[in-house]
XYZ file of C-alpha atoms in Angstrom:
731
model
C 2.149 26.284 -11.115
C -0.115 25.748 -14.145
C -0.985 29.422 -14.557
C 2.693 30.377 -14.232
C 3.581 27.806 -16.898
C 0.964 29.147 -19.301
C 2.256 32.704 -18.750
C 5.753 31.542 -19.627
C 4.607 29.770 -22.786
C 2.683 32.830 -24.004
C 5.986 34.740 -23.943
C 7.793 32.155 -26.093
C 8.806 32.961 -29.668
C 6.392 31.681 -32.280
C 9.167 29.533 -33.785
C 9.683 27.663 -30.483
C 5.979 26.873 -30.228
C 5.850 25.618 -33.816
C 8.868 23.376 -33.226
C 7.151 21.872 -30.190
C 4.006 21.241 -32.215
C 6.051 19.649 -35.004
C 7.426 17.180 -32.477
C 3.962 15.638 -32.224
C 2.984 15.708 -35.874
C 6.025 14.820 -37.986
C 6.716 11.150 -37.520
C 3.630 8.927 -37.976
C 4.623 5.334 -38.764
C 2.482 3.029 -40.829
C 1.348 -0.329 -39.480
C 2.176 -3.465 -41.398
C -0.785 -4.861 -43.279
C 0.066 -8.581 -43.051
C -1.601 -9.074 -39.669
C -2.554 -12.384 -38.151
C -6.376 -12.405 -38.045
C -8.119 -12.511 -34.662
C -11.428 -14.222 -34.017
C -12.706 -11.842 -31.368
C -16.010 -13.647 -30.826
C -14.205 -16.883 -30.031
C -11.385 -15.448 -27.931
C -13.432 -13.039 -25.813
C -16.589 -13.398 -23.773
C -19.574 -11.243 -24.673
C -18.779 -8.574 -22.057
C -15.187 -8.226 -23.232
C -16.232 -8.296 -26.882
C -18.710 -5.453 -26.437
C -16.022 -3.285 -24.839
C -13.430 -4.068 -27.518
C -15.682 -3.575 -30.547
C -17.760 -0.696 -29.177
C -14.969 1.262 -27.536
C -14.938 4.415 -29.673
C -15.709 7.726 -28.020
C -15.571 8.167 -24.262
C -15.785 4.692 -22.789
C -15.641 3.417 -19.206
C -14.897 -0.281 -18.721
C -15.705 -1.430 -15.184
C -13.571 -4.526 -14.836
C -14.294 -6.542 -11.702
C -11.604 -8.616 -10.015
C -10.489 -11.558 -12.155
C -12.680 -10.536 -15.107
C -9.956 -10.249 -17.777
C -9.157 -6.538 -17.603
C -5.713 -6.823 -19.185
C -7.033 -9.109 -21.917
C -9.719 -6.558 -22.796
C -7.205 -3.707 -23.081
C -4.759 -5.575 -25.253
C -7.509 -6.838 -27.572
C -8.802 -3.265 -27.848
C -5.342 -2.138 -28.943
C -5.126 -5.053 -31.372
C -8.561 -4.155 -32.766
C -7.489 -0.566 -33.373
C -4.347 -1.669 -35.173
C -6.206 -4.309 -37.164
C -8.670 -1.774 -38.485
C -5.801 0.430 -39.705
C -5.183 2.984 -36.974
C -1.671 4.449 -36.993
C 0.251 2.948 -34.018
C 1.733 6.368 -33.246
C -1.789 7.734 -32.711
C -2.443 5.257 -29.874
C -1.426 6.110 -26.310
C -1.598 3.393 -23.656
C -1.126 4.679 -20.083
C -0.385 2.242 -17.264
C 0.940 2.436 -13.721
C 4.021 0.277 -14.268
C 6.393 0.085 -17.201
C 6.319 -3.681 -16.836
C 2.550 -3.732 -17.460
C 2.936 -1.514 -20.531
C 5.776 -3.642 -21.891
C 3.889 -6.904 -21.362
C 0.723 -5.545 -22.999
C 2.676 -4.338 -25.995
C 4.471 -7.675 -26.365
C 1.204 -9.613 -26.111
C -0.448 -7.386 -28.735
C 2.466 -7.850 -31.131
C 2.572 -11.593 -30.470
C -1.126 -11.986 -31.150
C -1.039 -9.891 -34.344
C 2.243 -11.378 -35.565
C 3.859 -7.994 -36.236
C 5.705 -5.162 -34.535
C 3.634 -2.112 -33.620
C 6.208 0.514 -34.493
C 5.362 3.894 -33.008
C 2.856 2.699 -30.388
C 3.062 4.880 -27.263
C 2.895 2.712 -24.139
C 4.184 3.449 -20.636
C 3.476 5.028 -17.288
C 2.223 8.576 -16.956
C 5.707 9.646 -15.887
C 7.595 7.838 -18.650
C 5.304 9.243 -21.356
C 5.592 12.733 -19.852
C 9.377 12.391 -19.878
C 9.358 11.331 -23.534
C 7.151 14.252 -24.535
C 9.087 16.822 -22.539
C 12.405 15.739 -24.038
C 11.093 16.986 -27.354
C 9.244 20.048 -26.050
C 11.122 21.136 -22.936
C 11.834 24.563 -24.372
C 8.145 25.383 -24.238
C 8.301 24.948 -20.450
C 11.489 26.930 -19.972
C 13.847 23.940 -19.869
C 16.570 22.714 -22.170
C 16.215 19.284 -23.742
C 19.053 18.158 -21.435
C 17.078 18.753 -18.223
C 17.793 16.308 -15.417
C 15.314 14.319 -13.359
C 15.508 14.273 -9.582
C 14.684 10.973 -7.940
C 13.269 10.761 -4.424
C 16.680 10.901 -2.785
C 17.793 13.831 -4.954
C 14.653 15.773 -4.015
C 15.227 15.193 -0.310
C 18.844 16.268 -0.643
C 17.796 19.513 -2.329
C 15.221 20.215 0.384
C 17.849 19.506 3.019
C 20.182 22.030 1.383
C 17.372 24.610 1.275
C 16.699 24.160 4.990
C 20.392 24.535 5.724
C 20.811 27.680 3.631
C 17.596 29.411 4.704
C 16.841 30.874 8.103
C 14.443 28.182 9.291
C 14.573 26.979 12.869
C 14.938 23.322 11.935
C 15.984 22.398 15.467
C 12.552 23.179 16.863
C 10.472 20.275 18.061
C 7.968 19.996 15.249
C 9.801 21.275 12.190
C 9.289 18.646 9.488
C 12.163 16.724 7.962
C 12.982 16.884 4.220
C 11.141 13.566 3.750
C 7.954 14.976 5.295
C 8.256 18.244 3.338
C 8.693 16.219 0.147
C 5.538 14.248 0.910
C 3.519 17.407 1.628
C 4.623 19.213 -1.549
C 4.073 16.130 -3.717
C 0.591 15.543 -2.317
C -0.386 19.151 -3.059
C 0.747 18.836 -6.676
C -0.834 15.466 -7.402
C -4.189 16.269 -5.832
C -4.206 19.856 -7.179
C -5.070 21.203 -3.748
C -3.836 24.284 -1.890
C -1.314 23.825 0.880
C -3.773 25.002 3.526
C -6.277 22.259 2.741
C -3.662 19.517 2.539
C -2.192 20.432 5.925
C -5.619 20.666 7.522
C -6.826 17.282 6.273
C -3.658 15.217 6.055
C -1.014 16.842 8.272
C -2.922 18.674 11.024
C 0.127 18.625 13.315
C 1.892 20.897 10.792
C -0.808 23.559 10.380
C 1.139 26.023 12.522
C 4.032 25.654 10.045
C 2.014 26.739 6.973
C 4.011 29.929 6.298
C 7.368 28.203 6.583
C 6.377 25.167 4.508
C 4.949 27.433 1.798
C 8.256 29.314 1.680
C 10.217 26.063 1.506
C 8.088 25.009 -1.456
C 8.738 28.335 -3.233
C 12.492 28.013 -2.748
C 12.367 24.385 -3.852
C 10.657 25.277 -7.132
C 13.147 28.113 -7.743
C 16.163 25.885 -7.117
C 14.891 23.197 -9.469
C 14.246 25.594 -12.326
C 17.579 27.345 -11.810
C 19.377 24.010 -12.040
C 17.274 22.804 -15.010
C 15.934 19.875 -13.005
C 12.474 18.334 -12.652
C 11.193 15.964 -10.019
C 8.643 13.270 -10.837
C 5.706 15.569 -10.075
C 7.110 18.245 -12.396
C 7.010 15.782 -15.283
C 3.227 15.537 -14.959
C 2.729 19.209 -14.097
C 4.695 20.430 -17.106
C 2.952 17.930 -19.367
C -0.404 19.323 -18.242
C 0.863 22.851 -18.867
C 1.620 21.919 -22.481
C -1.763 20.214 -22.869
C -3.601 23.369 -21.845
C -1.665 25.650 -24.175
C -3.987 26.776 -27.030
C -1.539 25.761 -29.786
C 0.779 23.076 -28.420
C -2.057 21.366 -26.583
C -4.275 21.272 -29.667
C -1.485 19.665 -31.690
C -0.882 17.072 -28.988
C -4.555 16.242 -28.638
C -4.889 15.936 -32.410
C -1.982 13.517 -32.545
C -3.322 10.998 -30.022
C -6.532 9.727 -31.573
C -6.978 6.975 -28.980
C -6.082 7.177 -25.285
C -6.337 3.981 -23.242
C -5.833 4.067 -19.469
C -5.323 1.057 -17.230
C -6.279 1.101 -13.512
C -8.171 4.360 -13.894
C -9.471 4.107 -10.319
C -5.888 4.746 -9.142
C -5.460 8.069 -10.931
C -5.021 11.290 -9.005
C -6.486 14.653 -9.984
C -3.413 15.645 -12.012
C -3.454 12.432 -14.042
C -7.208 12.638 -14.651
C -6.766 16.204 -15.948
C -4.074 14.974 -18.331
C -6.389 12.296 -19.743
C -9.261 14.763 -20.173
C -7.021 17.292 -21.902
C -5.524 14.775 -24.305
C -8.944 13.422 -25.294
C -10.558 16.790 -26.039
C -10.112 16.569 -29.842
C -11.021 12.996 -30.779
C -12.818 12.152 -27.518
C -11.593 8.559 -27.629
C -10.845 8.020 -23.945
C -10.986 4.289 -23.176
C -10.502 4.050 -19.410
C -10.475 0.696 -17.619
C -10.690 0.179 -13.886
C -12.666 -1.054 -10.913
C -14.035 1.394 -8.386
C -14.262 -1.545 -5.958
C -10.453 -1.720 -5.959
C -9.733 1.956 -5.330
C -7.444 1.670 -2.279
C -4.683 4.244 -2.722
C -6.115 7.521 -1.441
C -3.078 7.855 0.846
C -1.022 8.319 -2.337
C -3.433 10.928 -3.718
C -5.597 8.588 -5.824
C -9.193 9.795 -6.044
C -12.099 7.377 -6.557
C -14.179 10.322 -7.776
C -12.255 10.237 -11.077
C -13.830 6.945 -12.082
C -17.206 7.547 -10.396
C -17.653 10.880 -12.166
C -16.448 9.774 -15.593
C -20.028 9.393 -16.945
C -20.782 12.904 -15.677
C -17.665 14.377 -17.290
C -18.542 12.639 -20.552
C -22.388 12.490 -20.696
C -22.359 10.364 -23.863
C -19.899 7.852 -22.415
C -20.496 4.139 -22.908
C -20.227 2.048 -19.732
C -19.236 -1.595 -20.124
C -19.204 -3.961 -17.152
C -16.956 -7.014 -16.982
C -18.594 -9.165 -14.321
C -17.574 -12.703 -15.295
C -14.900 -13.835 -12.858
C -12.393 -16.503 -13.954
C -10.400 -16.574 -10.708
C -12.464 -17.471 -7.657
C -15.138 -19.972 -6.667
C -18.729 -18.689 -6.419
C -18.524 -19.191 -2.645
C -15.750 -16.593 -2.392
C -17.453 -14.230 -4.825
C -20.745 -14.375 -2.910
C -18.889 -13.191 0.170
C -17.089 -10.433 -1.743
C -20.335 -9.204 -3.314
C -22.148 -9.193 0.043
C -19.400 -7.176 1.691
C -19.112 -4.575 -1.049
C -22.889 -4.085 -1.172
C -22.538 -2.068 2.047
C -20.734 0.760 0.216
C -22.692 3.699 -1.153
C -20.102 5.386 -3.397
C -19.851 2.764 -6.124
C -21.163 1.390 -9.384
C -23.545 -1.439 -8.513
C -22.244 -4.751 -9.820
C -21.970 -8.370 -8.678
C -19.228 -10.688 -9.852
C -20.391 -13.954 -11.426
C -18.151 -16.989 -11.058
C -17.591 -19.622 -13.752
C -15.789 -22.115 -11.519
C -17.733 -24.867 -9.759
C -18.703 -24.304 -6.152
C -16.192 -25.319 -3.538
C -15.695 -24.834 0.183
C -17.342 -21.976 1.989
C -14.923 -19.375 3.354
C -13.967 -20.125 6.958
C -14.175 -17.501 9.700
C -11.971 -18.372 12.660
C -12.282 -16.776 16.110
C -9.319 -17.251 18.445
C -8.615 -16.372 22.030
C -5.252 -14.728 21.363
C -3.094 -13.585 18.479
C -0.726 -16.472 19.221
C -3.559 -18.981 18.725
C -4.498 -17.254 15.487
C -0.906 -17.477 14.212
C -0.605 -21.108 15.316
C -3.809 -22.017 13.491
C -2.604 -20.422 10.247
C 0.768 -22.162 10.462
C -0.838 -25.545 11.108
C -3.300 -25.115 8.270
C -0.430 -24.309 5.933
C 1.290 -27.534 7.001
C -1.935 -29.512 6.578
C -2.508 -28.172 3.082
C 1.092 -28.854 2.100
C 0.830 -32.422 3.426
C -2.277 -32.846 1.261
C -0.285 -31.875 -1.816
C -0.863 -28.122 -2.060
C 2.112 -26.000 -3.083
C 3.413 -23.401 -0.633
C 3.741 -20.952 -3.520
C -0.033 -21.151 -3.899
C -0.669 -19.842 -0.362
C -0.617 -16.316 1.031
C -1.359 -14.591 4.319
C -2.627 -11.031 3.949
C -2.917 -8.327 6.603
C -4.000 -4.695 6.793
C -0.752 -3.409 8.244
C 2.784 -4.722 8.362
C 2.546 -4.335 12.162
C 0.281 -7.390 12.260
C 2.742 -9.940 10.896
C 5.407 -10.383 13.564
C 3.755 -13.102 15.681
C 2.963 -15.118 12.568
C 6.535 -14.688 11.305
C 7.864 -16.192 14.521
C 5.367 -19.034 14.298
C 6.393 -19.870 10.720
C 10.052 -19.795 11.678
C 9.427 -22.247 14.517
C 7.929 -24.701 12.038
C 10.530 -24.157 9.308
C 7.901 -22.898 6.882
C 9.723 -20.795 4.276
C 8.068 -17.569 3.204
C 8.619 -14.393 1.228
C 7.635 -11.087 2.762
C 6.122 -8.451 0.485
C 5.140 -4.968 1.436
C 8.389 -3.705 2.841
C 11.024 -4.848 5.274
C 10.319 -7.722 7.667
C 9.032 -6.592 11.034
C 12.224 -6.851 13.086
C 14.299 -5.352 10.285
C 12.465 -2.002 10.175
C 14.421 1.080 11.129
C 12.142 2.248 13.957
C 12.042 -1.254 15.457
C 15.840 -1.348 15.424
C 15.921 2.123 17.017
C 13.891 0.972 20.006
C 15.850 -2.265 20.294
C 19.061 -0.211 20.299
C 17.724 1.705 23.308
C 17.070 -1.575 25.119
C 20.568 -2.770 24.248
C 22.167 0.375 25.670
C 20.213 0.003 28.899
C 21.365 -3.608 29.240
C 24.920 -2.965 28.079
C 26.179 0.653 28.109
C 29.353 -0.470 26.293
C 27.362 -1.484 23.161
C 28.981 0.994 20.755
C 26.898 0.118 17.689
C 23.667 0.697 19.657
C 24.973 4.058 20.878
C 25.881 5.076 17.334
C 22.361 4.320 16.148
C 20.700 6.307 18.957
C 23.032 9.289 18.749
C 22.792 9.764 14.991
C 19.021 10.170 15.303
C 19.535 13.310 17.359
C 19.636 16.807 15.920
C 23.087 18.374 16.127
C 24.928 15.051 16.212
C 26.510 13.729 13.041
C 28.454 10.542 12.406
C 31.767 11.971 13.654
C 30.335 13.382 16.880
C 28.315 10.204 17.456
C 31.484 8.106 17.160
C 33.269 10.388 19.649
C 30.465 10.144 22.217
C 30.104 6.390 21.725
C 33.830 5.982 22.385
C 33.375 7.731 25.746
C 30.799 5.107 26.772
C 33.307 2.242 26.491
C 34.786 3.101 29.868
C 31.467 3.482 31.656
C 30.331 0.665 33.902
C 26.576 1.019 34.262
C 23.725 2.832 32.605
C 23.277 4.804 35.806
C 26.779 6.212 35.440
C 26.043 7.175 31.844
C 22.898 8.997 32.875
C 24.666 10.786 35.694
C 27.697 11.850 33.707
C 26.274 12.307 30.253
C 25.250 15.930 30.665
C 28.748 16.894 31.796
C 30.456 15.802 28.590
C 32.433 18.521 26.831
C 30.271 18.906 23.750
C 29.361 21.803 21.431
C 26.040 23.456 22.281
C 24.178 21.909 19.359
C 25.474 18.437 20.092
C 24.734 18.906 23.776
C 21.046 19.421 22.999
C 20.952 16.200 21.014
C 22.753 14.328 23.774
C 20.307 15.606 26.373
C 17.399 14.430 24.211
C 18.992 10.998 23.836
C 19.595 10.701 27.582
C 16.034 11.814 28.320
C 14.718 8.937 26.199
C 17.033 6.423 27.891
C 16.185 7.769 31.359
C 12.461 7.368 30.696
C 12.946 3.813 29.462
C 15.340 2.874 32.259
C 12.691 3.687 34.860
C 10.770 0.569 33.777
C 11.655 -3.053 34.388
C 10.017 -5.539 32.018
C 10.610 -5.226 28.250
C 7.032 -4.344 27.256
C 6.942 -1.402 29.659
C 10.348 -0.260 28.449
C 9.135 -0.264 24.831
C 6.006 1.714 25.717
C 8.080 4.193 27.716
C 10.226 4.808 24.636
C 7.092 5.307 22.541
C 5.967 8.041 24.944
C 9.403 9.690 25.127
C 11.145 12.160 22.826
C 11.329 9.355 20.263
C 7.677 9.993 19.386
C 8.605 13.572 18.455
C 11.429 12.215 16.302
C 9.086 9.923 14.340
C 6.503 12.667 13.817
C 9.175 15.068 12.592
C 11.071 12.663 10.346
C 8.540 10.372 8.663
C 5.328 10.908 6.670
C 4.060 7.505 7.879
C 4.813 8.115 11.554
C 1.381 6.824 12.643
C 2.036 3.432 11.058
C 5.460 3.339 12.693
C 3.903 4.028 16.085
C 1.511 1.127 15.478
C 4.514 -1.090 14.730
C 6.089 -0.138 18.044
C 2.894 -0.893 19.950
C 2.939 -4.347 18.352
C 6.562 -4.722 19.467
C 5.425 -3.941 23.005
C 2.690 -6.554 22.698
C 5.237 -9.108 21.541
C 7.518 -8.220 24.473
C 4.754 -9.040 26.974
C 5.731 -12.690 26.789
C 9.168 -11.962 28.291
C 10.189 -11.336 31.905
C 13.503 -9.665 31.141
C 15.068 -7.650 28.338
C 18.039 -9.990 27.778
C 15.896 -12.978 26.784
C 13.726 -10.681 24.638
C 16.724 -9.249 22.785
C 18.302 -12.684 22.487
C 15.283 -14.241 20.816
C 14.990 -11.368 18.329
C 18.692 -11.623 17.474
C 18.345 -15.369 16.880
C 15.247 -14.732 14.776
C 17.148 -12.232 12.626
C 19.978 -14.717 12.269
C 17.559 -17.405 11.101
C 16.070 -14.978 8.584
C 19.525 -14.012 7.386
C 20.603 -17.620 6.892
C 17.424 -18.400 4.967
C 18.223 -15.690 2.448
C 21.051 -17.802 1.192
C 18.654 -20.513 0.086
C 18.069 -21.182 -3.566
C 15.658 -18.748 -5.186
C 13.856 -21.801 -6.550
C 12.927 -22.958 -3.064
C 9.171 -23.055 -2.649
C 7.863 -20.361 -0.338
C 4.501 -19.063 0.732
C 3.810 -15.325 0.715
C 3.194 -12.862 3.533
C 1.961 -9.515 2.293
C 0.038 -6.390 3.100
C -3.235 -6.200 1.164
C -2.022 -3.132 -0.731
C 0.994 -5.040 -2.025
C -1.158 -8.043 -2.952
C -3.415 -6.133 -5.368
C -3.265 -7.703 -8.810
C -1.999 -11.066 -7.478
C -3.818 -14.309 -6.710
C -3.289 -17.584 -4.855
C -5.172 -20.865 -4.408
C -5.400 -20.337 -0.650
C -5.550 -16.991 1.113
C -5.619 -16.233 4.834
C -6.770 -12.731 5.796
C -5.753 -12.263 9.412
C -6.187 -9.824 12.283
C -9.750 -8.920 11.274
C -10.597 -6.992 14.418
C -11.998 -3.529 14.895
C -9.297 -0.844 14.952
C -6.982 -3.225 13.089
C -8.914 -4.020 9.918
C -10.560 -1.550 9.384
C -7.847 0.766 10.610
C -8.647 2.763 13.713
C -7.822 5.931 11.760
C -10.811 5.283 9.483
C -13.455 4.516 12.092
C -14.954 8.024 12.242
C -14.869 8.823 8.520
C -17.461 7.327 6.148
C -15.312 7.771 3.031
C -12.318 6.135 4.665
C -14.468 3.288 5.983
C -15.687 2.628 2.461
C -12.101 2.500 1.251
C -11.281 0.059 4.065
C -14.184 -2.128 2.880
C -12.790 -1.973 -0.655
C -9.464 -3.071 0.776
C -11.207 -6.048 2.400
C -12.813 -6.797 -0.972
C -9.395 -6.766 -2.645
C -8.058 -9.138 0.031
C -10.786 -11.776 -0.321
C -10.779 -11.676 -4.131
C -7.108 -12.713 -4.189
C -8.252 -16.262 -3.290
C -8.986 -18.819 -5.986
C -10.141 -21.853 -3.975
C -9.767 -21.513 -0.208
C -10.386 -18.445 1.945
C -9.771 -18.137 5.693
C -10.794 -15.017 7.628
C -9.331 -14.945 11.150
C -9.243 -12.724 14.219
C -8.448 -12.956 17.923
C -11.116 -12.140 20.487
C -8.704 -10.438 22.851
C -6.367 -7.562 22.200
C -3.053 -7.429 24.002
C -1.775 -4.094 25.168
C -1.606 -2.296 28.437
C -4.046 -4.728 29.940
C -6.031 -7.436 28.140
C -9.198 -6.259 26.432
C -11.876 -7.730 24.199
C -11.484 -7.161 20.488
C -14.797 -7.211 18.599
C -14.610 -8.869 15.191
C -14.250 -6.539 12.244
C -17.464 -4.893 11.107
C -16.683 -6.462 7.721
C -17.209 -9.890 9.290
C -20.315 -8.842 11.200
C -21.910 -7.540 7.997
C -21.703 -10.912 6.266
C -24.850 -13.059 6.090
C -24.160 -16.128 8.265
C -24.968 -18.627 5.519
C -21.977 -17.509 3.447
C -19.314 -18.870 5.794
C -18.388 -21.748 8.067
C -17.199 -20.624 11.468
C -14.851 -22.073 14.020
C -14.101 -20.896 17.531
C -10.886 -21.864 19.284
C -10.797 -22.043 23.075
C -7.655 -21.519 25.087
C -5.154 -24.336 25.540
C -6.860 -25.746 28.635
C -10.394 -25.773 27.263
C -11.644 -23.133 29.664
C -12.972 -21.047 26.838
C -13.325 -17.274 26.782
C -16.164 -14.826 26.962
C -17.878 -13.539 23.881
C -16.807 -10.096 22.742
C -19.254 -7.313 23.404
C -22.097 -7.113 20.930
C -22.280 -4.251 18.499
C -24.974 -3.109 16.169
C -24.890 -4.938 12.873
C -26.979 -5.452 9.756
C -27.406 -9.049 10.831
C -28.734 -10.414 14.116
C -25.894 -10.401 16.632
C -26.413 -14.028 17.581
C -25.943 -15.109 14.004
C -22.263 -14.363 14.146
C -21.865 -16.864 16.965
C -24.453 -19.245 15.582
C -25.117 -22.805 16.683
C -23.261 -24.225 13.666
C -19.975 -22.877 14.970
C -17.433 -25.593 15.721
C -15.682 -24.902 19.020
C -12.236 -26.414 19.346
C -9.379 -25.920 21.761
C -6.051 -24.353 20.941
C -4.670 -27.698 19.809
C -7.463 -28.606 17.407
C -9.603 -30.789 19.688
C -13.373 -30.595 19.353
C -15.894 -32.454 21.512
C -17.209 -35.555 19.740
C -20.836 -34.433 19.981
C -19.994 -31.136 18.322
C -18.207 -32.918 15.507
C -21.249 -35.093 14.974
C -23.702 -32.204 15.054
C -22.308 -30.436 11.989
C -20.028 -30.802 9.013
C -16.362 -30.879 9.868
C -14.885 -27.720 8.392
C -11.628 -27.877 10.287
C -9.177 -30.744 10.213
C -6.295 -29.868 12.520
C -2.781 -31.201 12.495
C -2.088 -29.541 15.839
C -0.678 -31.769 18.561
C -3.187 -32.806 21.144
C -2.749 -31.928 24.769
C -1.112 -34.678 26.750
C -3.365 -36.389 29.303
C -3.801 -34.589 32.614
C -1.918 -31.519 31.374
């Protein structure tokens, strides 16, 4: 795409090129001189001061968690303005418009003036602004339109419909998957072959067709004078590399500041390098220890290789942490020390020491959830605010048992990181299948199942669903379904739907029914339709685990319906109501709470089982753990269950991230089952630390209701004060 863009620009009239260059050079705006003076030495610590004052030239600021990264950036901008730099020569790139807006407002507030002309925004918003003035140089009119995600999928859908692709075949990707593939290629600047091999191996046999879809997609966009979000960056880079337009642009921006540089992809890093080629003032701020978005195309190599790309680069480290207690930071430092691909640094805490992080081992996931809920209640009873507490997890699939536990205790919470577990589309799909099996006259469930099938639209689905109203049993549906008078295309979809129901109907208890659906044609549907189909399959396995507590499907469906109703009624509560937070770790980045629970820390859960055989992915999983623990200000709980539910009960070794920790950094508790019978230790695995240390003699062993033998309480400090109800006598 880049080479094609350059070829196009070379053919442009000289006048068009000069007009584009003029766009960048004609409107510098002077900064007001009556600025409010700043005492940098008093308002910044020494680390921040060094970065702000000595930030000319290529400069990498390694800002550890809670070290004042945002403060350093905004004071750097203020310093540039204070010393007389033209605001229009400063470009501040962030990953959210909100962050850019807040930084700009804080700079202006501190200086007591308005920074007219300052460029601040996301990569995409800045690209859009630039291209509006220079679109002609890329073959677009200034009135080009921007396609959002839905628009892009609609265009791809139209291309598939118009072209001669066999979209009805089992593994032909949906528009959403095609969109994800094409976008990943552009942002990582990788060929299609490599992306399919490494990220979408199940689509490698579709290389020729996907390549053709991409070609048609690019043609359609250009013909309609439309750009998608990736085109904004791609066309910006094309302009940057042009020998005349690019030089003018680079000359205009004397200072480029980039926030969260560890989250940049290859395309964004190339943009920064190209813009900084004239004045070489690239001030990039980030933390390699918080690089956790490779699934979006972010590349940690951008920040790790910055000193190599710019051999004369200054490297400033912000290591003073203002957020967490030293006890939490010691744990975070110890964990991250296991990674090889990193800049060596240890966070230093300014807060006084507090409680050691607690590692809790539980017999089951239900005990783990109950413990968290009871600790939340205890802390609230002691005066802690619910809004100051959060429970973090690796995957949204890990939250459902805890959600039920919080609902039982009327603990209000906000869910971040997507839709609540039982509200997710794929969960509702499987529940609809169960509903049809239990009640073949359930029209809404039929409509949901039928509209998933290829060849069946809303109208045909409504027609078929109407036919089911007169059917008595699911057996009659299965026997007569194939004889319905349907068009050939719809018949294929109906047969697929019936095959899924037939597979599920062969089982009796709800957990087996759910797993049967997972193994049916529905798995092919998820793989074809969704880029994140693996995560969705994990969700469904967790649904099956949850269903293991039920003997029949009716009680299972009833409880879920009541749970959804309770959730729905709670949404009407005042937005000022105090709530704790449930969140995936990815969604929690940049946030902080007084108390943080990191749950489900078992192997194949956190770290993810998809990362176990890849060193680079394991290091990213460890960085994700680091991000999780550094969200805590005062109290940190790390929990896991020693058994894993599934098709048969199995031991679940604690996460390698827990086993790597020196034993003196944490207090540990072990919860027995409800009747005090205890459970066997998980199998040992090789660790940096002696295996027995993880289950050391200082561990407090308590039952599922918070009871610990008196002698054990006397032998060590009490690190766990439970509010759980005690077992009644002789129970």
